[in-house]
Amino acid sequence: MVQHHQHEVIIVGAGGAGLMAALYASRGADTAVLSKLYPTRSHTGAAQGGVGAALGNLEPDKTDWHAFDTVKGADYLGDQDAIEFMCAEAVPIVYELEHMGLPFSRTPDGRIAQRRFGGHTNNETKQPVMRACYAADRTGHMILQTLYQQCIKNKVHFYDEFHVLDLLTRDGVANGVVAVELATGDLHVFHAKAVVFATGGHGRVWEVTSNAYAYTGDGVAITMRRGIPAEDMEFFQFHPTGIRRMGILITEGVRGEGGVLLNGKGERFMERYAPTVKDLASRDVVSRAMNLEIKAGNGIDGKRYLHLDMRPETVNKYAELDGRKNPDGQPYRVTGEQLLAKVPDIIDFARTYMNVDPIKEPMPVQPTAHYAMGGIPTNMHAEVVIDSKNTVMPGLYAAGEVACVSVHGANRLGTNSLLDILVFGKEAGLRAAEYAKGAQYKALDDDPTAFTREQLNRLLKSTGGEKVVTISEEMKIKMMDDVGVFRGEAGMRSAEQKMRELRERYKKVSVEDQGRKFNTDLLNAWELGCLLDVALVTSVCALARQESRGAHAREDFPKRDDANWMKHTLAWLEGDHVRLDYKSVAVTKYQPMVRVY
Ligand SMILES: Cc1cc2nc3c(=O)[nH]c(=O)nc-3n(C[C@H](O)[C@H](O)[C@H](O)COP(=O)(O)OP(=O)(O)OC[C@H]3O[C@@H](n4cnc5c(N)ncnc54)[C@H](O)[C@@H]3O)c2cc1C
């Protein structure tokens, strides 16, 4: 049975971006949120370290410095108009959340506390600056809870555990989505004037990842299947400090509080790679340095991991060597109790998952797939754009990790994603409601669920005997090995080939559960199809880009090439073919320079 609904604005995704969009859209239009997860289980809730805003609560800071650091961190691939907008909006939006009741950690005199994070600097002294606003190491959790409460108060309609499988369009205008209700297996058609995608990232493409199981690239895959390109898919960030083998994240906030990375010889190797900011260089720089150390045999006991050391004696030793001072000019010193107050969850994770007490022992870490810089192309108003001329697709919006605005360019700075979801989530909500006010409902096609049924029936009826877990494992390992921190032509070619082969085999995947209620077997198989689409496009885009920039580090093209490659990739998935085009980067006042940390 197919059920029909109508809402002026439909938001797909109930993470930080979706909820912020819902809050603002619901002030001007009838708004509903669809989420495959219960809203407060969204990955935003896992964000630990903080949200960036140049409040200058502890030391001098400026919005302009934040913008320049972001442009530089992005390795000059970020669109500077959008970056300047985001960094300027950061300050009022953090105060807005404070006024909604978000329990930020505080300075002794009651202002919002701030900590250091990679790549965020005082542009005059070049030293790390305290710019990350945090609620202990549960910042994302607090953002999600605060926004969810506000949405409930604003009477937003929530369709929880509704998995969206298709975007509906008419004459090039978005007019709804199709979802399956997990509890019943029923299909639902949602007719809308405006649709916002806020479905998060796709880190489950890689073997070792910090990302939630739900990070399967649904939004990018669904829109690509409807002819919308994906932007900058070759840029995927590896975070330096994942728990060894598991990939669970240890926030950069640990290094912000003074933790250091050590190799098997006990050396603080970041001094060699980034002499000024050391452990607080941007993530691409630190992840590459770690891989080089491991490759040189400098891993712990020669193995493929390193140590993150936040024992108070280590922190205090290096703080003294660095001459690090508190805002009052006193030397920086920490105790175990203070660290416990600042990063309680991290200490708990280390104890639970590694049986390591980080106050007494160093933590074993390795780089972990973390963040999708690429995604659905949008302009700075969260409107989806569909070609190299930035032509807007009416009625369609995207915000958060699924979108590519692009404020993160080739590499995102820590704390800038929580900021991105707030600023562009708000923008998406405002714009979608405004558009809906002036628009009519566009008629639906005669059989709006046809494409969804076709996809599900193929999976349910296949008797090919291929298994979801086997294909998924093969994809993850190949992508980790050949489209990971370092990339070379031969590896990427074989990855592309492998993804094509896996997409063929995927047609023979069979699903054991033939039932209707909570058929997660079926939906996992459907999600694997999204991951394979995303993995294929990622490897094709990466192979095409013959330079190294930000997170895209090629062994065969080790230098950044601004003359030929300072441009965004656009990729269309047309059956098995990936068509590429490029569009220019918006430059306002920051001309590309060599990055020095
Ligand atoms: C462990 C971890 C720590 C992080 N720490 C920080 C940090 O300290 N600071 C920082 O700035 N960034 C951090 N990040 C990044 C940041 O948290 C995320 O990029 C951001 O929260 C993403 O928000 P979102 O709203 O785009 O997506 P999410 O919060 O993931 O929400 C996605 C939503 O989409 C829904 N959805 C997805 N697919 C479908 C579908 N097909 N149908 C229906 N619903 C769907 C999901 O149910 C979910 O509600 C961290 C990320 C991780 C993984």
XYZ file of C-alpha atoms and ligand atoms in Angstrom:
650
model
C 0.000 0.000 0.000
C 1.299 3.461 -0.866
C 0.446 6.318 1.462
C 0.456 9.953 0.376
C 1.423 13.066 2.333
C 1.809 16.704 1.490
C 4.043 19.285 3.215
C 5.379 22.536 1.812
C 8.946 21.768 2.863
C 10.307 18.242 3.227
C 13.649 17.835 4.936
C 15.471 14.536 4.546
C 17.714 14.013 7.562
C 17.432 14.945 11.228
C 21.066 15.676 12.103
C 22.326 19.153 12.911
C 21.827 20.414 9.350
C 18.339 18.929 8.959
C 17.115 20.159 12.344
C 18.489 23.656 11.840
C 16.795 23.740 8.428
C 13.564 22.471 10.001
C 13.646 25.041 12.759
C 13.946 27.911 10.305
C 11.652 26.490 7.620
C 8.941 25.788 10.195
C 8.778 29.489 11.045
C 7.514 30.213 7.535
C 6.080 27.021 6.048
C 4.468 23.681 6.836
C 7.583 21.555 7.415
C 8.243 17.850 7.875
C 11.464 15.978 8.624
C 12.055 12.411 7.425
C 14.862 10.428 8.989
C 15.998 6.851 8.646
C 17.308 7.082 12.214
C 15.543 8.346 15.267
C 16.658 12.035 15.125
C 18.891 12.085 18.185
C 20.833 9.064 16.860
C 22.152 11.118 13.932
C 25.918 11.277 13.535
C 26.022 14.908 14.643
C 25.528 13.457 18.127
C 28.960 11.810 17.887
C 30.825 15.080 17.280
C 33.145 15.694 20.141
C 35.589 18.563 19.902
C 33.758 21.772 19.184
C 32.254 24.350 16.867
C 34.491 27.076 15.478
C 33.660 30.756 15.999
C 36.014 33.702 16.457
C 34.365 34.877 19.676
C 37.736 35.907 21.090
C 36.613 34.984 24.587
C 40.060 33.986 25.838
C 42.501 35.718 23.533
C 42.308 38.037 20.520
C 40.622 36.501 17.486
C 38.952 37.771 14.327
C 36.388 36.528 11.855
C 38.863 37.373 9.089
C 41.515 35.133 10.618
C 38.999 32.312 10.760
C 38.187 32.865 7.076
C 41.830 32.912 6.025
C 42.620 29.766 8.053
C 39.671 28.035 6.350
C 40.799 29.095 2.869
C 44.334 27.930 3.627
C 43.167 24.689 5.272
C 41.031 24.036 2.178
C 44.248 24.302 0.128
C 42.629 27.122 -1.863
C 39.835 24.981 -3.293
C 37.135 26.466 -1.018
C 34.778 29.102 -2.412
C 35.872 32.216 -0.599
C 32.550 34.080 -0.716
C 30.880 31.172 1.093
C 33.776 30.875 3.555
C 33.639 34.564 4.485
C 29.882 34.287 4.955
C 30.205 31.186 7.166
C 32.920 32.637 9.393
C 31.024 35.899 9.860
C 27.801 34.031 10.697
C 29.682 31.815 13.175
C 29.679 34.350 15.982
C 25.931 35.185 16.060
C 24.936 31.556 15.450
C 26.918 30.265 18.431
C 25.276 32.887 20.652
C 21.911 31.933 19.190
C 22.485 28.325 20.267
C 23.613 29.518 23.679
C 20.319 31.406 24.011
C 18.400 28.288 22.959
C 19.945 26.645 26.024
C 22.958 24.763 24.703
C 25.125 24.003 27.759
C 28.544 25.166 26.537
C 31.552 24.673 28.813
C 32.399 27.964 30.505
C 35.349 30.193 31.392
C 35.701 30.965 35.121
C 33.893 34.272 34.540
C 30.965 32.555 32.802
C 31.643 33.118 29.114
C 31.705 30.331 26.486
C 35.026 28.479 26.872
C 37.176 27.866 23.780
C 40.002 25.484 22.937
C 42.681 25.131 20.292
C 42.142 22.996 17.180
C 44.196 22.089 14.124
C 44.759 24.803 11.541
C 43.095 27.600 13.563
C 45.638 30.330 14.213
C 46.304 33.871 15.265
C 47.229 35.162 11.823
C 49.763 37.602 13.271
C 51.732 35.339 15.634
C 50.958 32.187 13.546
C 50.354 30.329 16.814
C 47.264 28.156 17.476
C 44.309 30.199 18.713
C 41.454 29.187 21.039
C 38.483 29.267 18.653
C 36.577 26.010 19.235
C 33.482 26.449 21.453
C 32.713 23.183 23.204
C 30.471 21.356 25.641
C 33.114 19.043 27.157
C 33.687 16.459 24.401
C 29.965 16.120 23.673
C 29.469 19.232 21.557
C 27.531 17.529 18.764
C 25.314 15.695 21.236
C 24.368 19.005 22.849
C 23.716 20.676 19.477
C 21.461 17.820 18.399
C 19.478 17.738 21.654
C 19.074 21.520 21.718
C 17.861 21.715 18.119
C 15.543 18.722 18.492
C 13.857 20.342 21.496
C 13.432 23.585 19.553
C 11.887 21.725 16.604
C 9.439 19.897 18.862
C 8.515 23.240 20.401
C 7.975 24.635 16.900
C 5.674 21.725 16.012
C 7.773 20.356 13.159
C 6.271 17.064 11.854
C 8.697 14.207 12.335
C 8.525 10.987 10.356
C 11.068 8.949 12.306
C 12.523 5.787 10.816
C 11.390 6.638 7.312
C 14.118 5.709 4.841
C 14.087 7.910 1.723
C 14.935 6.039 -1.474
C 14.117 8.453 -4.269
C 13.805 12.129 -5.181
C 10.811 13.140 -7.296
C 11.067 15.835 -9.926
C 8.869 17.345 -12.624
C 10.176 19.492 -15.480
C 13.502 19.923 -13.713
C 11.886 21.011 -10.431
C 12.008 18.966 -7.209
C 8.527 18.067 -5.982
C 8.872 15.310 -3.412
C 10.490 12.122 -2.197
C 9.594 8.466 -1.760
C 10.337 6.708 1.522
C 9.849 3.297 3.038
C 8.490 3.193 6.581
C 10.748 0.836 8.505
C 8.105 -0.411 10.915
C 5.669 -1.518 8.222
C 7.578 -1.743 4.947
C 4.957 0.545 3.375
C 5.985 3.027 0.725
C 5.100 6.680 1.304
C 5.012 9.475 -1.251
C 5.773 12.923 0.129
C 4.592 15.688 -2.154
C 6.427 18.954 -1.496
C 7.116 22.405 -2.856
C 10.713 22.295 -1.647
C 12.990 19.405 -0.661
C 16.106 19.739 1.504
C 18.693 16.963 1.596
C 20.628 16.823 4.884
C 21.600 13.164 4.903
C 25.222 13.340 6.128
C 28.329 11.679 4.711
C 29.610 8.461 3.185
C 32.642 7.346 5.217
C 31.430 3.727 5.200
C 33.100 3.442 1.786
C 36.404 2.917 3.662
C 37.565 0.090 5.890
C 38.752 2.061 8.906
C 36.365 4.923 9.618
C 35.089 7.131 12.412
C 31.708 7.291 10.724
C 28.404 5.836 11.885
C 26.926 2.773 10.159
C 24.310 5.061 8.645
C 26.955 7.014 6.674
C 26.206 5.335 3.389
C 26.005 8.271 0.993
C 22.254 7.978 0.358
C 21.759 11.649 -0.505
C 24.555 11.805 -3.062
C 23.519 8.498 -4.645
C 19.803 9.368 -4.821
C 20.445 12.726 -6.475
C 23.058 11.296 -8.870
C 20.498 8.712 -9.985
C 18.249 11.654 -10.863
C 20.868 13.327 -13.048
C 22.302 15.757 -10.497
C 26.110 15.885 -10.399
C 28.313 15.358 -7.355
C 31.093 17.848 -6.624
C 34.711 17.274 -5.517
C 34.178 13.633 -4.622
C 37.924 12.916 -4.737
C 38.374 14.896 -1.532
C 37.775 12.751 1.533
C 39.390 13.556 4.834
C 41.321 11.083 6.949
C 41.436 12.154 10.572
C 44.800 11.514 12.195
C 43.597 9.948 15.422
C 41.289 6.981 15.125
C 41.473 4.178 17.670
C 43.794 1.560 16.204
C 41.962 -0.896 13.931
C 38.481 0.297 15.020
C 38.685 3.823 13.654
C 36.575 5.290 16.480
C 37.469 8.949 16.751
C 39.743 10.506 19.346
C 38.988 14.207 18.998
C 41.595 16.684 17.861
C 40.597 18.474 21.076
C 43.012 16.090 22.828
C 45.871 17.706 20.928
C 44.196 21.091 21.482
C 44.515 20.443 25.221
C 48.221 19.626 24.753
C 48.336 15.930 23.743
C 51.136 14.994 21.322
C 51.749 12.310 18.703
C 54.808 10.115 19.261
C 56.389 7.500 17.032
C 57.979 4.171 17.981
C 61.233 5.935 18.857
C 59.373 8.216 21.243
C 59.922 11.185 18.911
C 57.412 14.004 18.554
C 57.650 13.673 14.793
C 55.252 16.552 13.929
C 58.089 18.947 14.827
C 59.728 17.864 11.588
C 56.625 18.111 9.380
C 55.027 21.297 10.736
C 57.609 23.200 12.803
C 55.302 26.078 13.798
C 52.015 24.479 14.819
C 53.324 20.891 15.137
C 50.555 18.524 16.303
C 47.974 21.169 15.433
C 48.656 21.323 11.698
C 45.638 20.672 9.468
C 44.415 17.079 9.301
C 45.660 16.242 5.824
C 49.169 17.272 6.861
C 49.131 15.249 10.093
C 47.589 12.124 8.512
C 50.222 12.119 5.764
C 53.029 12.589 8.283
C 51.693 9.622 10.259
C 51.559 7.436 7.164
C 55.120 8.412 6.233
C 56.340 7.583 9.756
C 54.616 4.204 9.636
C 56.028 3.521 6.174
C 59.534 4.404 7.385
C 59.216 1.700 10.042
C 58.688 4.226 12.854
C 55.353 2.828 13.981
C 55.053 1.491 17.536
C 57.109 -1.739 17.543
C 57.363 -1.240 13.761
C 53.595 -1.800 13.455
C 51.001 0.276 11.612
C 50.068 2.645 14.438
C 51.440 5.492 16.553
C 50.877 6.897 20.011
C 48.715 9.814 21.060
C 50.024 10.804 24.452
C 47.924 12.977 26.773
C 49.440 11.933 30.090
C 49.753 15.104 32.201
C 53.545 14.691 32.489
C 53.884 14.508 28.687
C 51.505 17.425 28.086
C 53.347 19.558 30.648
C 56.787 18.628 29.284
C 55.963 19.667 25.717
C 53.974 22.723 26.835
C 57.111 23.907 28.633
C 59.319 23.190 25.604
C 56.849 25.080 23.378
C 56.650 27.944 25.892
C 52.858 27.570 25.932
C 51.061 30.044 28.174
C 47.568 30.428 29.615
C 45.638 33.594 28.679
C 46.777 35.110 32.019
C 50.425 34.688 30.976
C 51.124 31.836 33.407
C 52.800 28.674 32.011
C 50.284 26.113 30.709
C 49.992 23.137 33.066
C 47.356 20.383 33.359
C 46.406 17.752 35.903
C 44.673 14.428 35.267
C 41.478 15.812 36.836
C 41.439 18.788 34.505
C 41.835 16.539 31.468
C 39.060 14.310 32.729
C 36.761 17.347 32.926
C 37.659 18.501 29.410
C 37.516 15.204 27.473
C 35.589 12.749 29.668
C 34.131 10.683 26.823
C 37.522 10.202 25.180
C 38.966 8.870 28.404
C 35.972 6.593 28.692
C 36.310 5.370 25.055
C 40.006 4.611 25.556
C 39.267 2.633 28.673
C 36.351 0.778 27.088
C 37.649 0.034 23.604
C 41.412 -0.197 24.137
C 41.732 -1.046 27.805
C 44.068 1.933 28.027
C 43.890 4.640 30.672
C 45.006 7.771 28.768
C 45.934 9.569 31.978
C 48.545 6.860 32.601
C 49.396 5.401 29.154
C 49.582 6.637 25.554
C 46.742 5.681 23.182
C 47.376 3.566 20.043
C 46.033 5.507 17.034
C 46.019 5.479 13.235
C 44.385 7.712 10.578
C 40.694 6.991 10.068
C 38.331 7.932 7.202
C 36.370 10.819 8.617
C 34.730 13.465 6.468
C 33.343 13.959 2.964
C 34.386 17.321 1.576
C 32.540 16.465 -1.630
C 28.801 16.078 -2.115
C 25.742 17.623 -3.746
C 26.831 20.956 -5.274
C 25.190 24.028 -3.748
C 25.705 27.764 -3.706
C 26.061 29.684 -0.434
C 22.275 29.790 -0.036
C 22.101 25.982 0.066
C 20.388 25.918 -3.349
C 21.460 22.886 -5.374
C 23.354 23.855 -8.543
C 23.594 21.440 -11.407
C 26.300 22.540 -13.827
C 29.541 24.451 -14.235
C 27.591 27.708 -14.591
C 26.014 27.163 -11.172
C 22.479 26.922 -12.577
C 20.049 26.486 -9.680
C 17.642 23.538 -9.660
C 14.353 25.007 -8.394
C 12.925 23.502 -5.223
C 16.008 21.522 -4.232
C 18.335 22.359 -1.359
C 21.175 20.556 0.413
C 23.043 21.290 3.627
C 25.529 19.678 5.978
C 28.003 16.948 5.174
C 25.991 15.758 2.155
C 26.450 19.150 0.491
C 29.474 20.707 -1.173
C 29.082 24.485 -0.815
C 32.172 24.462 -0.970
C 33.509 25.861 2.303
C 35.936 23.014 3.016
C 37.544 22.794 -0.415
C 40.199 20.109 -0.467
C 40.447 19.713 3.309
C 38.140 20.683 6.172
C 39.413 22.270 9.369
C 38.229 20.710 12.607
C 35.156 22.457 14.131
C 34.131 23.838 10.750
C 31.610 21.092 10.040
C 29.457 21.750 13.083
C 29.613 25.364 11.987
C 28.729 24.471 8.396
C 25.652 22.460 9.428
C 24.355 25.354 11.531
C 25.004 28.154 9.051
C 23.937 26.366 5.884
C 21.197 24.354 7.609
C 19.675 27.695 8.608
C 20.168 29.070 5.112
C 18.486 25.983 3.579
C 15.504 26.300 5.920
C 15.035 30.016 5.294
C 15.388 29.728 1.529
C 13.209 26.640 1.193
C 10.379 28.254 3.166
C 10.663 31.466 1.196
C 10.596 29.548 -2.106
C 7.649 27.429 -0.943
C 5.647 30.555 -0.123
C 5.790 31.708 -3.734
C 5.474 28.294 -5.401
C 2.621 25.946 -6.282
C 2.749 22.187 -5.752
C 3.977 20.705 -9.026
C 1.893 17.700 -10.079
C 3.408 14.289 -9.362
C 4.034 11.708 -12.067
C 1.313 9.062 -12.491
C 3.324 6.392 -10.731
C 5.751 8.178 -8.393
C 6.970 5.015 -6.656
C 7.893 3.167 -9.865
C 11.666 3.664 -9.615
C 11.701 2.815 -5.892
C 9.715 -0.401 -6.442
C 12.004 -1.368 -9.281
C 15.079 -0.986 -7.033
C 13.558 -2.890 -4.116
C 12.050 -5.664 -6.236
C 15.349 -6.283 -7.953
C 17.002 -6.813 -4.570
C 14.158 -8.924 -3.180
C 13.837 -11.154 -6.217
C 17.508 -11.672 -7.018
C 18.662 -15.248 -6.558
C 22.262 -14.621 -7.600
C 23.700 -15.609 -4.256
C 26.156 -12.704 -3.887
C 26.360 -11.485 -0.293
C 26.135 -7.881 0.899
C 28.913 -8.348 3.465
C 31.356 -9.840 0.959
C 30.923 -7.085 -1.597
C 30.996 -4.463 1.102
C 34.251 -5.818 2.611
C 35.940 -5.987 -0.781
C 34.918 -2.402 -1.547
C 36.143 -1.041 1.799
C 39.518 -2.772 1.685
C 40.203 -1.742 -1.898
C 39.233 1.876 -1.267
C 41.340 2.002 1.905
C 44.383 0.554 0.150
C 44.208 2.448 -3.128
C 42.080 5.559 -2.637
C 43.213 6.351 0.920
C 45.655 8.835 2.441
C 48.113 8.391 -0.461
C 47.039 7.610 -4.029
C 48.819 6.608 -7.242
C 47.635 6.037 -10.800
C 47.957 2.241 -10.879
C 46.131 1.812 -7.558
C 43.292 4.130 -8.510
C 42.869 2.482 -11.894
C 42.569 -0.887 -10.242
C 40.144 0.585 -7.677
C 37.957 1.968 -10.456
C 38.043 -1.420 -12.163
C 37.201 -3.167 -8.909
C 34.241 -0.853 -8.230
C 32.869 -1.597 -11.701
C 33.236 -5.317 -11.074
C 31.552 -5.021 -7.657
C 28.672 -3.035 -9.158
C 28.137 -5.884 -11.619
C 28.231 -8.466 -8.840
C 25.881 -6.289 -6.793
C 23.168 -7.002 -9.357
C 23.255 -10.575 -8.084
C 23.046 -9.709 -4.401
C 20.298 -11.610 -2.637
C 18.392 -10.601 0.427
C 17.350 -13.315 2.835
C 14.657 -11.477 4.759
C 11.583 -11.298 2.519
C 9.396 -9.770 5.235
C 8.044 -6.243 5.416
C 8.588 -5.094 8.991
C 12.000 -3.626 9.842
C 13.602 -5.300 6.853
C 17.081 -3.987 7.582
C 18.530 -6.757 5.438
C 16.884 -5.196 2.401
C 17.801 -1.641 3.318
C 21.426 -2.555 4.031
C 21.578 -4.043 0.563
C 20.064 -0.858 -0.871
C 22.610 1.249 1.069
C 25.457 -0.843 -0.341
C 24.257 0.179 -3.811
C 24.674 3.834 -2.758
C 28.153 3.188 -1.376
C 29.232 1.495 -4.596
C 28.001 4.426 -6.682
C 29.855 6.838 -4.434
C 33.029 4.693 -4.436
C 33.072 4.461 -8.234
C 32.619 8.198 -8.663
C 35.270 8.902 -5.998
C 37.872 6.744 -7.718
C 37.157 8.208 -11.164
C 37.367 11.803 -9.889
C 40.566 11.011 -7.961
C 42.234 9.404 -10.952
C 41.414 12.400 -13.122
C 42.902 14.997 -10.764
C 46.602 15.057 -11.594
C 47.919 17.051 -8.657
C 48.123 16.877 -4.873
C 45.863 19.220 -2.955
C 44.540 18.964 0.601
C 43.331 15.465 1.317
C 44.066 14.296 -2.248
C 47.744 13.274 -2.080
C 49.132 11.676 -5.229
C 52.428 9.846 -5.196
C 52.830 10.490 -8.927
C 51.835 14.195 -8.835
C 53.146 15.383 -5.468
C 52.680 19.145 -6.074
C 49.643 21.380 -6.107
C 49.046 22.689 -9.626
C 47.048 25.910 -9.479
C 47.500 26.671 -13.179
C 45.587 23.561 -14.238
C 43.703 22.291 -11.227
C 42.391 25.138 -9.109
C 38.874 24.095 -10.071
C 36.027 21.998 -8.689
C 35.203 18.621 -10.177
C 31.618 17.865 -11.199
C 30.739 14.207 -11.840
C 27.607 12.746 -13.415
C 26.935 9.042 -13.008
C 25.310 7.907 -16.250
C 24.690 4.186 -15.951
C 28.192 2.755 -15.671
C 29.821 5.828 -17.128
C 31.110 8.739 -15.057
C 31.152 12.023 -16.962
C 33.346 14.814 -15.609
C 33.307 18.568 -15.919
C 34.929 21.338 -13.906
C 33.922 24.710 -12.504
C 35.897 27.631 -11.191
C 36.639 28.401 -7.551
C 35.218 31.649 -6.147
C 38.150 33.846 -5.098
C 37.502 37.066 -3.172
C 40.675 38.344 -1.556
C 42.937 35.386 -0.863
C 45.281 34.496 -3.704
C 46.713 30.979 -3.542
C 49.955 30.650 -1.598
C 52.088 27.715 -0.569
C 50.797 26.344 2.710
C 53.258 26.470 5.608
C 52.335 25.221 9.071
C 33.005 10.844 15.392
C 32.852 12.189 14.756
C 33.238 13.328 15.449
C 33.120 14.590 14.864
N 33.501 15.706 15.573
C 33.337 16.935 15.019
C 33.655 18.110 15.747
O 34.063 18.073 16.912
N 33.487 19.298 15.138
C 33.033 19.402 13.858
O 32.887 20.507 13.365
N 32.686 18.298 13.163
C 32.831 17.074 13.711
N 32.479 15.954 12.985
C 31.800 16.116 11.695
C 30.356 16.523 11.930
O 29.898 15.989 13.138
C 29.439 16.015 10.825
O 29.973 16.342 9.571
C 28.074 16.681 10.953
O 27.569 16.516 12.248
C 27.096 16.131 9.932
O 25.838 16.651 10.196
P 24.641 16.429 9.178
O 23.466 17.105 9.762
O 25.095 16.804 7.822
O 24.449 14.846 9.160
P 23.996 13.816 10.323
O 24.064 14.394 11.665
O 24.715 12.567 10.095
O 22.508 13.546 9.971
C 22.142 12.826 8.808
C 20.667 12.533 8.911
O 20.223 12.038 7.666
C 19.370 10.944 7.869
N 19.420 10.124 6.655
C 20.503 9.701 5.959
N 20.123 8.996 4.883
C 18.774 8.992 4.887
C 17.790 8.430 4.040
N 18.100 7.743 2.957
N 16.485 8.605 4.378
C 16.123 9.288 5.489
N 17.020 9.850 6.313
C 18.322 9.704 6.010
C 19.886 10.274 9.119
O 18.872 9.538 9.736
C 20.295 11.482 9.947
O 19.200 11.971 10.682
C 32.599 14.690 13.556
C 32.195 13.560 12.867
C 32.346 12.316 13.449
C 31.970 11.106 12.638
